[in-house]
Structures are given as C-alpha cells and as structure tokens.
Tab-separated table of C-alpha atoms in Angstrom:
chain	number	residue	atom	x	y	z
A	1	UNK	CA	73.152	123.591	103.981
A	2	UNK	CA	76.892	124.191	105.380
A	3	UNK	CA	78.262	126.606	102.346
A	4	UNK	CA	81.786	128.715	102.390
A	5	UNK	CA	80.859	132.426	100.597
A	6	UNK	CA	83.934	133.593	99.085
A	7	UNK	CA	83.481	137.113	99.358
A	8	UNK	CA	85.351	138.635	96.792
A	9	UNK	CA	83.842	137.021	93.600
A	10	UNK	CA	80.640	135.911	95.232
A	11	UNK	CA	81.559	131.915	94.784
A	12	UNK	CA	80.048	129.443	97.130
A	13	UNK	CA	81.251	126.521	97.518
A	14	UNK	CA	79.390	123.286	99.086
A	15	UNK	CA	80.994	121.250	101.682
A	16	UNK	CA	80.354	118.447	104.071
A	17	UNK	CA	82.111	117.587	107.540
A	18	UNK	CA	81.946	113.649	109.048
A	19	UNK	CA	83.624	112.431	111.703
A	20	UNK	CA	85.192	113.997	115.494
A	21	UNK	CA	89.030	114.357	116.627
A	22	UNK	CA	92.004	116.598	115.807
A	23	UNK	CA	93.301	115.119	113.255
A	24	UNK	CA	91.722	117.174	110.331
A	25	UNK	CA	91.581	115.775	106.417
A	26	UNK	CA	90.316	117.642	103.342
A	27	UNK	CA	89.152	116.004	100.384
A	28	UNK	CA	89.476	117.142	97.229
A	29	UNK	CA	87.542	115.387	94.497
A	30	UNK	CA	88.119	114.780	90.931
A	31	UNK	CA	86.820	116.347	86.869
A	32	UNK	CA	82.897	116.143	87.263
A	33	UNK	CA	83.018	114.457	90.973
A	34	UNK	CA	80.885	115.488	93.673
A	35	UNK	CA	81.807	115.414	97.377
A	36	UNK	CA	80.154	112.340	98.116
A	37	UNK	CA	82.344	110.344	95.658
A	38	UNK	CA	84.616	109.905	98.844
A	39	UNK	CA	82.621	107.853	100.400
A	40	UNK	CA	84.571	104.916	101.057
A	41	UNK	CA	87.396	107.248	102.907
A	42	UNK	CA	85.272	108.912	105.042
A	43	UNK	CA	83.595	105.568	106.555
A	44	UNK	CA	87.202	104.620	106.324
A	45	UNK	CA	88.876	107.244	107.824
A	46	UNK	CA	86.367	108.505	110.412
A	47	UNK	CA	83.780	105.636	110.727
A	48	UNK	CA	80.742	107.970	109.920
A	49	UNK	CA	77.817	107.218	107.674
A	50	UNK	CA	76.433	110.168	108.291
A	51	UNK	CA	77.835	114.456	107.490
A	52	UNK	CA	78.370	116.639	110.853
A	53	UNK	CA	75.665	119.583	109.956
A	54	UNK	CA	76.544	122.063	113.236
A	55	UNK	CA	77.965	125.372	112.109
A	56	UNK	CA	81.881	126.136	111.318
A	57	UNK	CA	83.880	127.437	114.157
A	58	UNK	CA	85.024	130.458	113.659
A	59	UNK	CA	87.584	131.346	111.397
A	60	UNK	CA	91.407	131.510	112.008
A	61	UNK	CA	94.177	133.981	111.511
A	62	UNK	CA	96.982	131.590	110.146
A	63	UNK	CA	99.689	134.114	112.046
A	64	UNK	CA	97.659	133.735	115.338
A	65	UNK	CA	97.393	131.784	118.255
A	66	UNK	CA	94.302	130.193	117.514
A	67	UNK	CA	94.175	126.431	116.212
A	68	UNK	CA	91.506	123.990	115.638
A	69	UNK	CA	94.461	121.083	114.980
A	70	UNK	CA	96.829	122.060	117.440
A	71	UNK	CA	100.297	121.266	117.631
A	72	UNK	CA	100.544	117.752	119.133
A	73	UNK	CA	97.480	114.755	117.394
A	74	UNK	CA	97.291	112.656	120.691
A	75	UNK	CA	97.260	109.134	119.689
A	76	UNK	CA	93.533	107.553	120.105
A	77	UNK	CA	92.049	111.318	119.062
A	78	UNK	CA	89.530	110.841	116.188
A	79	UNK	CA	89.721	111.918	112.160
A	80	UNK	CA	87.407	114.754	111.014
A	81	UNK	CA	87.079	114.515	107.226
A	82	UNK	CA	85.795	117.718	105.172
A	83	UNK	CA	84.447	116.791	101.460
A	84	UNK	CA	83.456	119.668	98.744
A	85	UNK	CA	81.846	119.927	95.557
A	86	UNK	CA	84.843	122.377	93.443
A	87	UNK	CA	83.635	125.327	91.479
A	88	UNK	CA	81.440	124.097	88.216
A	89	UNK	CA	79.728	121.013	89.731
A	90	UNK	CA	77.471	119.581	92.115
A	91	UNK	CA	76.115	122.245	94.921
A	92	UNK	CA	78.702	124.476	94.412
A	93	UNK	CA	78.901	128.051	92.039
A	94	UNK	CA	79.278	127.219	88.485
A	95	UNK	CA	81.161	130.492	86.766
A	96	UNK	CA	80.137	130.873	83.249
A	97	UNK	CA	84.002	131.924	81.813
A	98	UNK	CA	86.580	129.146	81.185
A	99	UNK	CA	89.318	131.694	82.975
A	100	UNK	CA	87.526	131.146	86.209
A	101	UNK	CA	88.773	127.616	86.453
A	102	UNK	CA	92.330	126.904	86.997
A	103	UNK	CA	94.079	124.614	89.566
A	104	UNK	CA	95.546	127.492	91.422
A	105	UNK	CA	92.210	129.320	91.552
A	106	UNK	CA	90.548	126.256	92.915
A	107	UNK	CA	93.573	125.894	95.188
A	108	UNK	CA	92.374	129.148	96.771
A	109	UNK	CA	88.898	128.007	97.088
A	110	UNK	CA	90.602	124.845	99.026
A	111	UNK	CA	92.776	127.397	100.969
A	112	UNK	CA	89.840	129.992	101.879
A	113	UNK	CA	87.714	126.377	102.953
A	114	UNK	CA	90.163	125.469	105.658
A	115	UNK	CA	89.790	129.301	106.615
A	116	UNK	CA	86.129	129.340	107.015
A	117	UNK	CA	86.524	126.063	108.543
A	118	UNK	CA	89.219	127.076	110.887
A	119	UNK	CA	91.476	124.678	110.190
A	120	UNK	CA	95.168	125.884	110.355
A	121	UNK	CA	96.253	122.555	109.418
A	122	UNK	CA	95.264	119.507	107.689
A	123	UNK	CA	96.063	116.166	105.871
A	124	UNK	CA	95.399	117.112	102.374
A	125	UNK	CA	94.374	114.008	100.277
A	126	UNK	CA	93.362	114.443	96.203
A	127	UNK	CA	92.111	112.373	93.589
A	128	UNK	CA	92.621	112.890	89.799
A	129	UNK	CA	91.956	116.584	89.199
A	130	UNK	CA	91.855	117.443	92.755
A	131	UNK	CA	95.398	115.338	93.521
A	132	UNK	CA	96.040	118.944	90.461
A	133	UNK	CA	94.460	121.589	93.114
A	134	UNK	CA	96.247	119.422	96.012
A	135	UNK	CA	99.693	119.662	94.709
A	136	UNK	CA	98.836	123.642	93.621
A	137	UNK	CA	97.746	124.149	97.355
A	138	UNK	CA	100.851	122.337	98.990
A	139	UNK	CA	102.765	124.884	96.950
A	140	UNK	CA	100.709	127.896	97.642
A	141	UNK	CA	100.533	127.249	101.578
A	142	UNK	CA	103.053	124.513	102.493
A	143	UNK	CA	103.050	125.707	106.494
A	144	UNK	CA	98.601	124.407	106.139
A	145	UNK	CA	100.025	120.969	105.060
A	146	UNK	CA	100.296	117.881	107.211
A	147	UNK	CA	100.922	115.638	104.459
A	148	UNK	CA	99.955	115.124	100.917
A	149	UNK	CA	98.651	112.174	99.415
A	150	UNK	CA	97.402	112.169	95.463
A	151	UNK	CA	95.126	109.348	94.387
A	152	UNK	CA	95.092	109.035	90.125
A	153	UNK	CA	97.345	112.092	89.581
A	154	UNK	CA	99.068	113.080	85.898
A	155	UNK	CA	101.221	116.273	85.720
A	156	UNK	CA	98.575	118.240	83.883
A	157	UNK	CA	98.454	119.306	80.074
A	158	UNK	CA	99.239	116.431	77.544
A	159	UNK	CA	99.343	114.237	80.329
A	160	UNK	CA	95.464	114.619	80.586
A	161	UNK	CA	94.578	112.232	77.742
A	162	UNK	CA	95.059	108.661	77.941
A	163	UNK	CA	96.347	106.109	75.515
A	164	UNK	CA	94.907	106.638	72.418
A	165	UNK	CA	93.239	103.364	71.048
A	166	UNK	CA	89.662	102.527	69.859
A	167	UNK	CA	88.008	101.589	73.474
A	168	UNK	CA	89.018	104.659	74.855
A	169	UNK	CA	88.112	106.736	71.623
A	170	UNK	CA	84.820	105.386	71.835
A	171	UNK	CA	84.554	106.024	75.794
A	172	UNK	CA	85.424	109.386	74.792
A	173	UNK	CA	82.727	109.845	71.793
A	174	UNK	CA	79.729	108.220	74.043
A	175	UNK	CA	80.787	110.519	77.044
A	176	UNK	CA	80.408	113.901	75.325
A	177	UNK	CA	77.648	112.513	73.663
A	178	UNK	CA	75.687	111.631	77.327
A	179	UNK	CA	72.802	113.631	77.849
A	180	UNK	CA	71.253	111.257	80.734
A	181	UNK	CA	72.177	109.578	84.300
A	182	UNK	CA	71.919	106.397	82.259
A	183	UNK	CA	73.980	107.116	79.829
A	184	UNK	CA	76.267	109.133	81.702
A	185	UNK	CA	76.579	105.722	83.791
A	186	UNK	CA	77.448	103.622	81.778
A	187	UNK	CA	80.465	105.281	80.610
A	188	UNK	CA	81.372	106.752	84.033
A	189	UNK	CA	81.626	102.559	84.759
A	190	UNK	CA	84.004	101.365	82.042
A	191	UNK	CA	86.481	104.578	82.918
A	192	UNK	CA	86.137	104.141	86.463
A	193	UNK	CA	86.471	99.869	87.043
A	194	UNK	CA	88.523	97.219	85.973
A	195	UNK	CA	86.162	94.536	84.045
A	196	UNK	CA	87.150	92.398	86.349
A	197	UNK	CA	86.218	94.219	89.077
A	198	UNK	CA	82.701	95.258	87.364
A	199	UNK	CA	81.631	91.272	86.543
A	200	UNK	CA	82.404	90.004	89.788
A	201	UNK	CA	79.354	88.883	91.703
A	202	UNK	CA	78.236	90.019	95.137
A	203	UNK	CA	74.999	87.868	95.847
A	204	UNK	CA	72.734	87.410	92.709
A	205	UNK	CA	74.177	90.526	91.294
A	206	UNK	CA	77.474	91.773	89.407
A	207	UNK	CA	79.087	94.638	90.782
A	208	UNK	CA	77.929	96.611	87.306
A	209	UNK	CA	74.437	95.799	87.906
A	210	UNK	CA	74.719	96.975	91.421
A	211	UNK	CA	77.044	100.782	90.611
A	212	UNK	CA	74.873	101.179	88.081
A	213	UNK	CA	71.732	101.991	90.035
A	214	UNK	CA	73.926	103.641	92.420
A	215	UNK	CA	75.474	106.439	89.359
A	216	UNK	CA	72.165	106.822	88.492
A	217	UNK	CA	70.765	107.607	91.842
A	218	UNK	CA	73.788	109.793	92.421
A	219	UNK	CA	73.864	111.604	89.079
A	220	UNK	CA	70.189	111.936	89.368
A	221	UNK	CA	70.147	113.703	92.659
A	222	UNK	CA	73.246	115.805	91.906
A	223	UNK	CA	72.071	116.858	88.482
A	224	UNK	CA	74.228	116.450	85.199
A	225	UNK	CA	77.102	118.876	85.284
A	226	UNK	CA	76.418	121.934	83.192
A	227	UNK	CA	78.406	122.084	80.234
A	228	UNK	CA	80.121	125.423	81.892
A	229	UNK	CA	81.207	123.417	84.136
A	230	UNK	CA	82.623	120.766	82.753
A	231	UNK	CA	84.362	123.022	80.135
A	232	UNK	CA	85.918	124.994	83.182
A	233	UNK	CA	87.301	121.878	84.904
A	234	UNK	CA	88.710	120.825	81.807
A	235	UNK	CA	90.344	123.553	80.855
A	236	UNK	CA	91.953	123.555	83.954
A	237	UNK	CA	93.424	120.115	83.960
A	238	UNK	CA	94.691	121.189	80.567
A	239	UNK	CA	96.452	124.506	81.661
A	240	UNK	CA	97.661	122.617	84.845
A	241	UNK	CA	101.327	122.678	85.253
A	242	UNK	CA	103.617	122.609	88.392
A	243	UNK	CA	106.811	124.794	87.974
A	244	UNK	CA	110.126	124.021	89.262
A	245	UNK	CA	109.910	125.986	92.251
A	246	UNK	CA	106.419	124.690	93.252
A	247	UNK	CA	108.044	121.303	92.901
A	248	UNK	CA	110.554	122.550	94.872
A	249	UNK	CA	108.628	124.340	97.748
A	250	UNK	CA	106.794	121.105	98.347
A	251	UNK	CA	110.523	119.377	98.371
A	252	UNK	CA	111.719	121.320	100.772
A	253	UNK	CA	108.592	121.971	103.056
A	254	UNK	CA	109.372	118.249	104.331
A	255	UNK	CA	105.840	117.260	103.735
A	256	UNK	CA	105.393	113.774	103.611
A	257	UNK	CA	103.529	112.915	100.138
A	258	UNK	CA	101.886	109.642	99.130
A	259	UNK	CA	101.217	109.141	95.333
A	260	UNK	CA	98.241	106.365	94.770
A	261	UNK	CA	97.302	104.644	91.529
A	262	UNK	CA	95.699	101.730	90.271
A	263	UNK	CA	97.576	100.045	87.571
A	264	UNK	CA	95.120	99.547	85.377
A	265	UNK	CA	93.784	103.387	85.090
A	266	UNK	CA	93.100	104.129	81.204
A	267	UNK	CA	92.411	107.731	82.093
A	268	UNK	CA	95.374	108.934	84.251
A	269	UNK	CA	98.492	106.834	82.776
A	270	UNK	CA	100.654	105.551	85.328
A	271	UNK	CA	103.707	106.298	83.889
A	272	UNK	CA	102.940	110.002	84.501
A	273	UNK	CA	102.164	109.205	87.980
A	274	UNK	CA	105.469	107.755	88.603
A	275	UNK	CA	107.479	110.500	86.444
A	276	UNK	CA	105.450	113.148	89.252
A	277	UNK	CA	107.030	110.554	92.304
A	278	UNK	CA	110.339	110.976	90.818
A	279	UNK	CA	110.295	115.267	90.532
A	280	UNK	CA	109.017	115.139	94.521
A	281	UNK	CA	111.677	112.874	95.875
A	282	UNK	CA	112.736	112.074	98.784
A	283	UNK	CA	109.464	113.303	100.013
A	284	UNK	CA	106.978	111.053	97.691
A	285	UNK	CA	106.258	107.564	97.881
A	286	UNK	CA	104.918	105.454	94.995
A	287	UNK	CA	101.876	103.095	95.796
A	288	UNK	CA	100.921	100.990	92.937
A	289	UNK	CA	97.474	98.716	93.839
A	290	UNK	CA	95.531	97.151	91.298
A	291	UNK	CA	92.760	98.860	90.100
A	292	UNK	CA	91.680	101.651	87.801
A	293	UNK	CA	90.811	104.893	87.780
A	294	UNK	CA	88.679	105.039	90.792
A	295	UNK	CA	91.264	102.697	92.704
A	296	UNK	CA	89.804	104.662	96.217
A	297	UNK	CA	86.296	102.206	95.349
A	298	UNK	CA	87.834	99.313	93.988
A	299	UNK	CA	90.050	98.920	96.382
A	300	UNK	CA	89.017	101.080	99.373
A	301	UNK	CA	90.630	98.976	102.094
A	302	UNK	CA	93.962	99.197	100.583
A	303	UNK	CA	93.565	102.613	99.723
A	304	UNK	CA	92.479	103.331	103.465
A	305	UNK	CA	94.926	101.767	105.209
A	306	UNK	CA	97.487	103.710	102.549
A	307	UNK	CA	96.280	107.142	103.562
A	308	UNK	CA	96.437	105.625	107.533
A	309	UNK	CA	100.013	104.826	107.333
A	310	UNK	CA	100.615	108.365	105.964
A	311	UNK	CA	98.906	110.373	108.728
A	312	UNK	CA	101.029	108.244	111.487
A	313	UNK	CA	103.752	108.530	109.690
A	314	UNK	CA	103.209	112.322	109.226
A	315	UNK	CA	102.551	112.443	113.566
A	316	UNK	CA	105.576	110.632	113.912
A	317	UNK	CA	107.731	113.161	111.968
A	318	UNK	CA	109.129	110.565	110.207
A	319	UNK	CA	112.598	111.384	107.778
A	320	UNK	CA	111.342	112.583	104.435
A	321	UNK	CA	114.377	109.815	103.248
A	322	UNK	CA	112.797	106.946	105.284
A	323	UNK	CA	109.696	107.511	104.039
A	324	UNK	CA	110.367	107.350	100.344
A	325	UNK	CA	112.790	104.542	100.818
A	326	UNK	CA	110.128	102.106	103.187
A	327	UNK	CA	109.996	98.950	100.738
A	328	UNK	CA	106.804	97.109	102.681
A	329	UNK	CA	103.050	98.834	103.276
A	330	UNK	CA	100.823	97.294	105.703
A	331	UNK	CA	98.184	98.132	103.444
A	332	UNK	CA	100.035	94.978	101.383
A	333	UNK	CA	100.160	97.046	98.417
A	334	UNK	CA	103.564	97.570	95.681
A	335	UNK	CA	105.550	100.471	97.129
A	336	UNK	CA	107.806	101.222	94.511
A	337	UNK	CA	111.208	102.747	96.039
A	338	UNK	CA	111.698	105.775	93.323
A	339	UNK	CA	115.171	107.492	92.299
A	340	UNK	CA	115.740	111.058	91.233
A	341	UNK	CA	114.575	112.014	87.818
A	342	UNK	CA	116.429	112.912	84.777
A	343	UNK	CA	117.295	116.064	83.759
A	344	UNK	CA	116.441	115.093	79.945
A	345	UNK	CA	113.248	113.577	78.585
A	346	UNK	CA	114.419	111.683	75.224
A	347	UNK	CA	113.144	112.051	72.137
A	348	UNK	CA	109.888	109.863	72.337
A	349	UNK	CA	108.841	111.880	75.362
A	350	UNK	CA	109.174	115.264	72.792
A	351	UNK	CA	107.553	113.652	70.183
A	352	UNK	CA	104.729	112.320	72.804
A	353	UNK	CA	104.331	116.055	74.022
A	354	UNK	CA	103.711	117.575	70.654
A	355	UNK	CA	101.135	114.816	69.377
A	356	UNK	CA	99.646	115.236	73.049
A	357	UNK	CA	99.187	119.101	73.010
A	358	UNK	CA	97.338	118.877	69.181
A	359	UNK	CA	95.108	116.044	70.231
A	360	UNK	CA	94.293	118.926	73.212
A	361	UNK	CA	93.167	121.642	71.074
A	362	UNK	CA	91.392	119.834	69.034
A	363	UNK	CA	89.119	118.324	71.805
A	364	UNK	CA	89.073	121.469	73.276
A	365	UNK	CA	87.590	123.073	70.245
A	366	UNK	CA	84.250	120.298	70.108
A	367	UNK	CA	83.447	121.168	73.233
C-alpha cells in the first residue's frame, strides 16, 4: 500500500495515484472524507478507473534542478491525479490530541506529499475542509501552486455551521448520534444531495436507493471514523482562519483560483463562499452550479469541465484580471464576475459572528 512516512512525528499518510502525463493534480478531500470520495474527478480528469500502484519517484529538492512537472505542460500530455486520506480518517494516522489537527498542520502533510511524490508543482484542487488545507498550502508554498480551485469552501470558524433551522438541527442530532454505515448513510445523503437530485430515477431505482448501498459499501470498507478523528478535523475547521497576509500572498502569487459551490449546500453557506471570492480578487473566480454540498457528484460533468478550464487557463498564463472578469464557462455554469470587498462588515455580520462562535463551543463541548 503506497504510504508517505512523515518522519518527524511518525504520521503516515495514505495516498493513491491514477492517471499518466505532466500535468500533476492533488486532491484534497473534505471533514470525514476518504480519498476515494473523488471519484468522479479522477475518471474525469485522467480517465482511470483504476489507482497507479508503482513506487514514488524519488523525492525533489524544491531549490534544485530536478522536476517531475517541468516547466512547459505540452498540450495533448495526460493528467496524473494524487488522492489522500488526511490525518484522523480512512488509511491514514489518526493522532489522539485535538492540537495535532489544524489546517496548516495538514497543509504540511499536503506539502511533505508532493515531496515524497516528487512533485515540484501541481494543480491543487480542495473540497470543503480540504478547499481549508488548500488555501493554507497556497499560502505556505505559493511557488508549488499551479492553480487553486476550492469546491464547498467557508472561511473557517463561525462560518463552519450552517443555517440554523430544525432540518439541519436534526441532521446534526442523528449524525453524532450514528454508530453504523447505515445510519451514518442516511444522514451523509440528506447533507450531501439536493432532494431532487436523490428522488430522481435511474432505471427502476432512485438515486437514494442506489448511494445508499454505495455509503454503505464505502463506509463499511473504510471503517467509521474514530471519534479522535473526527474531533481533530473538527477542531480544525473551527480554528481555521486565513490572515491578511495569507490572503495576500495568494493575491499576489498570481495563482489562478477557482471557487466552486452548489447553491443549494446547507452545510457550507454560499454566502461565505462568495465573501472568500471577494478577499482573493482579481485572482478568484466565482462558479455557482446547482447542487449541494457534494456539488463534485451531483454535478460531476460541470464540475469537471470547471476544473478543465482552470488548468488551460493556468498553461496559458492567462491575466489574473481576465480571469476573474470571464462572464461565460464552457462548463455552462453561473460565473459570477465579483468586486473587491468591503473594508467593514455591518452590524448583522457582528451580531452573526458572536451567535456563531457560542453555538461553536457549545458543540464543541458534546463531543
């Protein structure tokens, strides 16, 4: 099993390669996701069913001459796609203490990844929690960064919880209460679909009848995530918080960044998506698809052929400013042309923030 030891706190983390070419893309998966929740980009991106088991090439000295990308992505050359399970889940370590999960920590474990992998540079694409250790990484190593694309992302902290109403309490109450796949399932459906989307019909079948057996399978094989785990990547979407001057390093890097969200996501508000679009302009673009949470499933063609445009755009060394400002996709999704933010949140926003930060703590504490 292909494993990256990180020597100096005795971490191992799980990863899977698909796909041949040059053009090299990391994925970096979501609170309680396992590497093969991508699956819809990798067959996307790379055409593989199947993970690429050979060994690692050796590892590179970023300051060296030594590249596995290389300057110049020939057009034609293929996609290799690299999926992980993060610290606290699936195949990877899971560290007993809460302080052992942060975004920036994970961001190294992203960082020392492309190392083992010898990768000096790659297309960097997140969803949800891992959109978090995306934008953490593009800050900690901007010079490793092709381009950026964030799939379901909040700014961290209060922006964590969704609207507060009774379905979502009630998601809530049944999900810390799972103790099966089956019941695990059935919640990870509701949070993750539209209804729409879930009692459409494909055959005989709907669509719910059909992911359910899936989850189950997957959840089954993977094993329910330990509650040290889940603790630890909590905690460290709730401590998540990009400064000024990460904002600004990513800015001013020129990497091209693609934000991606489904407009009907009850776990990562939109809104907060679009506030993050604003604070990275005139390097982000806004790309609003409908969908929920898990908008890269529901709506994998779209999403695809979203994360497409960005790599050619990224090879073309397109303008940062006609990037953010292009007002069609060919992926026929709403790109939303974005202006710079304000300097002042109003009053709502503080009052939001406070109510926010208490309804934290207190989860936090029943875990």
């Amino acid at each position: 099993m292909p494993y990256c030891d990180l020597s100096s706190n005795g971490i191992r983390i799980f990863y899977r390669r698909c796909g041949h070419g040059s053009t090299k893309v990391l994925l970096i998966i979501g609170l309680a996701g396992t590497h093969d929740s991508w699956g819809p980009q990798i067959k996307g991106l790379t055409g593989a069913v199947e993970p690429n088991d050979e060994e690692a090439p050796p590892t590179v000295t970023v300051g060296g001459e030594s590249n596995t990308l290389g300057e110049e992505v020939r057009e034609g050359d293929g996609i290799e796609v690299c999926c992980f399970d993060n610290r606290g889940v699936g195949r990877s370590s899971v560290p007993t203490e809460k302080s052992d999960y942060t975004t920036t920590i994970m961001a190294e474990d992203a960082l020392a990844l492309l190392d083992h992998l010898g990768w000096k540079k790659a297309h960097v694409f997140g969803h949800s929690m891992g959109a978090m250790i995306a934008c953490k990484l593009a800050a900690m190593a901007p010079d490793r960064i092709c381009s950026l694309a964030l799939l379901s992302v909040t700014g961290g902290g209060f922006e964590c919880f969704p609207k507060i109403d009774l379905q979502m309490l009630s998601l809530a109450f049944r999900f810390l209460r799972a103790k099966t796949p089956e019941q695990r399932a059935m919640v990870d459906l509701e949070t993750h679909y539209t209804k729409e989307y879930l009692d459409e019909c494909v055959g005989s079948r709907t669509r719910r009848d059909i992911l359910y057996q899936d989850y189950v399978k997957a959840i089954s094989s993977s094993g329910m995530q330990s509650n040290y785990g889940f603790e630890g990547q909590l905690n460290a979407c709730w401590m998540h918080n990009m400064t000024s001057k990460e904002l600004e390093t990513i800015r001013s890097s020129g990497v091209l960044v693609s934000i991606i969200h489904g407009r009907d996501d009850i776990i990562a508000q939109l809104d907060h998506a679009r506030r993050l679009a604003k604070k990275l302009q005139p390097v982000a673009r806004m790309v609003e698809l409908h969908g929920a949470h898990l908008v890269s499933h529901e709506r994998p063609e779209e999403v695809n052929l979203a994360l497409m445009e960005l790599i050619k755009a990224s090879k073309s060394k397109l303008e940062p400013e006609e990037w953010s400002q292009l007002a069609e996709s060919e992926s026929g999704c709403l790109v939303l042309k974005m202006h710079p933010p304000l300097n002042n949140r109003n009053k709502d926003d503080a009052n939001s923030l406070i109510m926010y930060k208490l309804l934290g703590k207190l989860q936090l504490r029943f875990l």
